[in-house]
mmCIF file of C-alpha atoms in Angstrom:
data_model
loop_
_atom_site.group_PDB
_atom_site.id
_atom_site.type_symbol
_atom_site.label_atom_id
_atom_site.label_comp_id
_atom_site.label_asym_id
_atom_site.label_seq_id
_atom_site.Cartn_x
_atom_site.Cartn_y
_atom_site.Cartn_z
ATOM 1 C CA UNK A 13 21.374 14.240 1.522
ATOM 2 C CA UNK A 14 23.553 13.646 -1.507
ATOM 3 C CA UNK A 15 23.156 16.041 -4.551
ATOM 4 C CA UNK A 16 22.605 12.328 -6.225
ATOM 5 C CA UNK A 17 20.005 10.864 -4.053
ATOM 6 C CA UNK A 18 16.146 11.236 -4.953
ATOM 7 C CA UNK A 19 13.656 12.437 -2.072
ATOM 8 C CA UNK A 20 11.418 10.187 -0.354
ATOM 9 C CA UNK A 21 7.516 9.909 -1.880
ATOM 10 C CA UNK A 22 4.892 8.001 -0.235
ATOM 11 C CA UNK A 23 1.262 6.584 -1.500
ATOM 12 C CA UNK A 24 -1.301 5.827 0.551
ATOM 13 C CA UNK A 25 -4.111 3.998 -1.016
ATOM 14 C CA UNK A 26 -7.378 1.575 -0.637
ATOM 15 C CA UNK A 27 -8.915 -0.539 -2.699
ATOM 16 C CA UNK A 28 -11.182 -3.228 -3.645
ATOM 17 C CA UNK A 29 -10.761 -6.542 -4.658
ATOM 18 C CA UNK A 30 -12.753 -7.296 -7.824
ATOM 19 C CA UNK A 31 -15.788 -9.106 -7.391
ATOM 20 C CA UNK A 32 -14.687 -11.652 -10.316
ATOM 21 C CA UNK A 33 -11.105 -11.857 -8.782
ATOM 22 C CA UNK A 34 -10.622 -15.299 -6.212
ATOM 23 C CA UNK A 35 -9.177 -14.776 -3.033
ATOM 24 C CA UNK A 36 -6.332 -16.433 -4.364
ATOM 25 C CA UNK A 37 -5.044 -13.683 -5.917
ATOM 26 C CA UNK A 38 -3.909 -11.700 -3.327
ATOM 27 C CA UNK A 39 -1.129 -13.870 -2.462
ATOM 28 C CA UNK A 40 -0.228 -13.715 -5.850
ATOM 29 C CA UNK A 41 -0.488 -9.859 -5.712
ATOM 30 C CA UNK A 42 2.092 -10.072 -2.981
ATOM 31 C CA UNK A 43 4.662 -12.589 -3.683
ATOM 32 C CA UNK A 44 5.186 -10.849 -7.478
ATOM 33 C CA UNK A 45 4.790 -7.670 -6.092
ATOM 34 C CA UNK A 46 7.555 -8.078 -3.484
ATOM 35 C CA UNK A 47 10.112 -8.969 -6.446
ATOM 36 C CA UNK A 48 9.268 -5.925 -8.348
ATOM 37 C CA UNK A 49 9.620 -3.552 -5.635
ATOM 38 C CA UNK A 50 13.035 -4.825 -4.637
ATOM 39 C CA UNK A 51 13.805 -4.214 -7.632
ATOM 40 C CA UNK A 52 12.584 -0.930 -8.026
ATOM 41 C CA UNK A 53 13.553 0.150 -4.512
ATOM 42 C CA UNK A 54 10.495 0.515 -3.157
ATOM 43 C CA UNK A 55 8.927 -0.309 0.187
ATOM 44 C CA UNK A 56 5.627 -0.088 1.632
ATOM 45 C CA UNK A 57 2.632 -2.507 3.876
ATOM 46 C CA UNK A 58 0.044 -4.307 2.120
ATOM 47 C CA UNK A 59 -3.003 -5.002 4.836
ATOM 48 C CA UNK A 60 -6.038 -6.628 3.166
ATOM 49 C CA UNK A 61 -8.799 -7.628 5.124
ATOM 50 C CA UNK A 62 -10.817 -9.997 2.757
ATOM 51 C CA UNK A 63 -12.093 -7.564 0.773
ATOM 52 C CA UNK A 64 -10.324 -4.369 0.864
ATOM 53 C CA UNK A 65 -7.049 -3.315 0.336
ATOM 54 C CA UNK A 66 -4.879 -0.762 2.372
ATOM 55 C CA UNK A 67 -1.342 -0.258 0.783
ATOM 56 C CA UNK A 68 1.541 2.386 1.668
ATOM 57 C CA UNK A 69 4.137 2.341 -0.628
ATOM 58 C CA UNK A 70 7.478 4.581 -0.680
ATOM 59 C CA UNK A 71 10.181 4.978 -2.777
ATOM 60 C CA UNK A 72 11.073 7.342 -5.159
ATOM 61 C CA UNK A 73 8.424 9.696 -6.231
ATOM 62 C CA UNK A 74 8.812 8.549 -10.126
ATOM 63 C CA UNK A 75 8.114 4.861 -9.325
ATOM 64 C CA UNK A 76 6.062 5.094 -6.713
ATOM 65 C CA UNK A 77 4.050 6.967 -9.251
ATOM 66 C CA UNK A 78 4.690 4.360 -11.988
ATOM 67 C CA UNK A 79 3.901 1.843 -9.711
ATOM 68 C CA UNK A 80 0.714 3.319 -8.209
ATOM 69 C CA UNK A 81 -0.302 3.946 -11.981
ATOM 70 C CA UNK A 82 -0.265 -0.379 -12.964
ATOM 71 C CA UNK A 83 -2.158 -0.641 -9.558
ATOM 72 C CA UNK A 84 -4.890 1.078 -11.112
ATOM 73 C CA UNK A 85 -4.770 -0.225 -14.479
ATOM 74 C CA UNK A 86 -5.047 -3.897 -12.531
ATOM 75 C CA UNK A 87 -8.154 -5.488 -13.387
ATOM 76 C CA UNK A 88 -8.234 -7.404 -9.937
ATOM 77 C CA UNK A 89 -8.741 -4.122 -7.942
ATOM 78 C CA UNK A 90 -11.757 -1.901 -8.272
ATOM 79 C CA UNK A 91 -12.293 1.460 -6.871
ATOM 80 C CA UNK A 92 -9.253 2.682 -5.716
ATOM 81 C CA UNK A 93 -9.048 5.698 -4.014
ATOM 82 C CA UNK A 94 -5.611 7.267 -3.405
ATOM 83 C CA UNK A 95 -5.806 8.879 0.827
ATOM 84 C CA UNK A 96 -2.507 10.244 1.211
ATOM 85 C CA UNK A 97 0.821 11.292 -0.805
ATOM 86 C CA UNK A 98 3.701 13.167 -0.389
ATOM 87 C CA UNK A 99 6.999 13.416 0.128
ATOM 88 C CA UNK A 100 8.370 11.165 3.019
ATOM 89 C CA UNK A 101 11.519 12.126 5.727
ATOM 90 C CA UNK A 102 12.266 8.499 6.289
ATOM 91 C CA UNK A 103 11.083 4.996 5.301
ATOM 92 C CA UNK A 104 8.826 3.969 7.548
ATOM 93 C CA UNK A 105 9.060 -0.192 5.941
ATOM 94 C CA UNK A 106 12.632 -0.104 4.805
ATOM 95 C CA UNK A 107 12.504 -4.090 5.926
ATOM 96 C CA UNK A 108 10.038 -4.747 3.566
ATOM 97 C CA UNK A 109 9.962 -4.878 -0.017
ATOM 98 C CA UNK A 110 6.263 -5.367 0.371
ATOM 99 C CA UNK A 111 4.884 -6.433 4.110
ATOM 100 C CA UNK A 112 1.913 -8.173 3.770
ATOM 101 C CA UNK A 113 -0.423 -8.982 6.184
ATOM 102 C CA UNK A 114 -4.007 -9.510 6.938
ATOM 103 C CA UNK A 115 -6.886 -7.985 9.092
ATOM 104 C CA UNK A 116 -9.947 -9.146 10.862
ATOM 105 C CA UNK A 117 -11.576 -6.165 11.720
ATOM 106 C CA UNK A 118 -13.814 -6.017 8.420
ATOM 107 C CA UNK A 119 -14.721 -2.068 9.696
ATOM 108 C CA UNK A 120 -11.227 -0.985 9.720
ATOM 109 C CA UNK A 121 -10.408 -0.702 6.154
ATOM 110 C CA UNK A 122 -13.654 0.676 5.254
ATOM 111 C CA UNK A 123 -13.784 3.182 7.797
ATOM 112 C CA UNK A 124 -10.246 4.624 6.494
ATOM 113 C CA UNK A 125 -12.126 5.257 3.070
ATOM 114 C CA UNK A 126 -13.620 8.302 4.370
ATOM 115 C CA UNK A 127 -10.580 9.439 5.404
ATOM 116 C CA UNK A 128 -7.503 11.618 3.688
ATOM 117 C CA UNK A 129 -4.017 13.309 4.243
ATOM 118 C CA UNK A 130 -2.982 13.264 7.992
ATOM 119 C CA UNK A 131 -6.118 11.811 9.218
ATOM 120 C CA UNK A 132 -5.549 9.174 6.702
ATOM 121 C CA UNK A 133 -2.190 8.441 7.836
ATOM 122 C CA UNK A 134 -2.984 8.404 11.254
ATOM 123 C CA UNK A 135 -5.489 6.292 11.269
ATOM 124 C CA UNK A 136 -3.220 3.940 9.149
ATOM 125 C CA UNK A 137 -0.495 4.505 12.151
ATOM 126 C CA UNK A 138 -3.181 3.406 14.378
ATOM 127 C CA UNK A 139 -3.995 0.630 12.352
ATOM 128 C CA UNK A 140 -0.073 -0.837 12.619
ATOM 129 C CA UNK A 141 -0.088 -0.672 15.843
ATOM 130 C CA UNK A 142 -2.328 -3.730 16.297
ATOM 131 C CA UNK A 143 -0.492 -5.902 13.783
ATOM 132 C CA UNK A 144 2.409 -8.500 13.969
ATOM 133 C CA UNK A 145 4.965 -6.969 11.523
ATOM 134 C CA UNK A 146 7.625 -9.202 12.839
ATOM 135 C CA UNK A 147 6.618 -12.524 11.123
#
């Protein structure tokens, strides 16, 4: 590593969609988003399952934090609850500014609420494995 280059920081976080908020939204969430990261050079998976949100975002610990901070402060997601974070060896999306995709498994996302730290990001390893990240 370069004495210039800033270590890796990760988020792990879930989150519900406002009750007020259309389903709409979400794609909204994600196309704006996906600017803004690029931007910001920061990666990360959004998986949303219809009513919950399951996001890992890395970057740089400063905006990840910045970023994770507007998250919160946007009124189209309720109860967030932050599983995981730390500093990160190696980008695990470095294809994606934000991935996006969805889930069907309605249990999947709430089940990871209960969860933190490793467990948290194991169960979110778990969780990619069943997804089509290629398309």
């Amino acid at each position: 590593m370069t004495p210039t280059s800033t270590p890796l920081y990760e988020i792990l976080y879930v989150s519900t969609l406002a009750p007020d908020a259309p389903l709409s939204v979400v794609g909204d969430i994600a196309a704006k988003a996906r600017l803004a990261n690029a931007e910001r050079a920061i990666t990360g998976l959004l998986v949303f399952d219809g009513m919950r949100f399951c996001q890992q975002l890395e970057g740089g610990q400063k905006q990840v934090l910045a970023l994770l901070e507007r998250i919160r402060q946007d009124s189209r997601h309720i109860n967030l609850q932050v599983l995981h974070h730390g500093e990160l060896a190696a980008r695990r999306f470095k294809r994606f500014s934000l991935g996006y995709c969805l889930v069907e498994d309605d249990d999947v996302l709430e089940r990871m609420e209960s969860l933190d730290g490793q467990a948290a990001l194991d169960a979110f390893a778990g969780l990619l494995s069943g997804l089509d990240l290629d398309s």
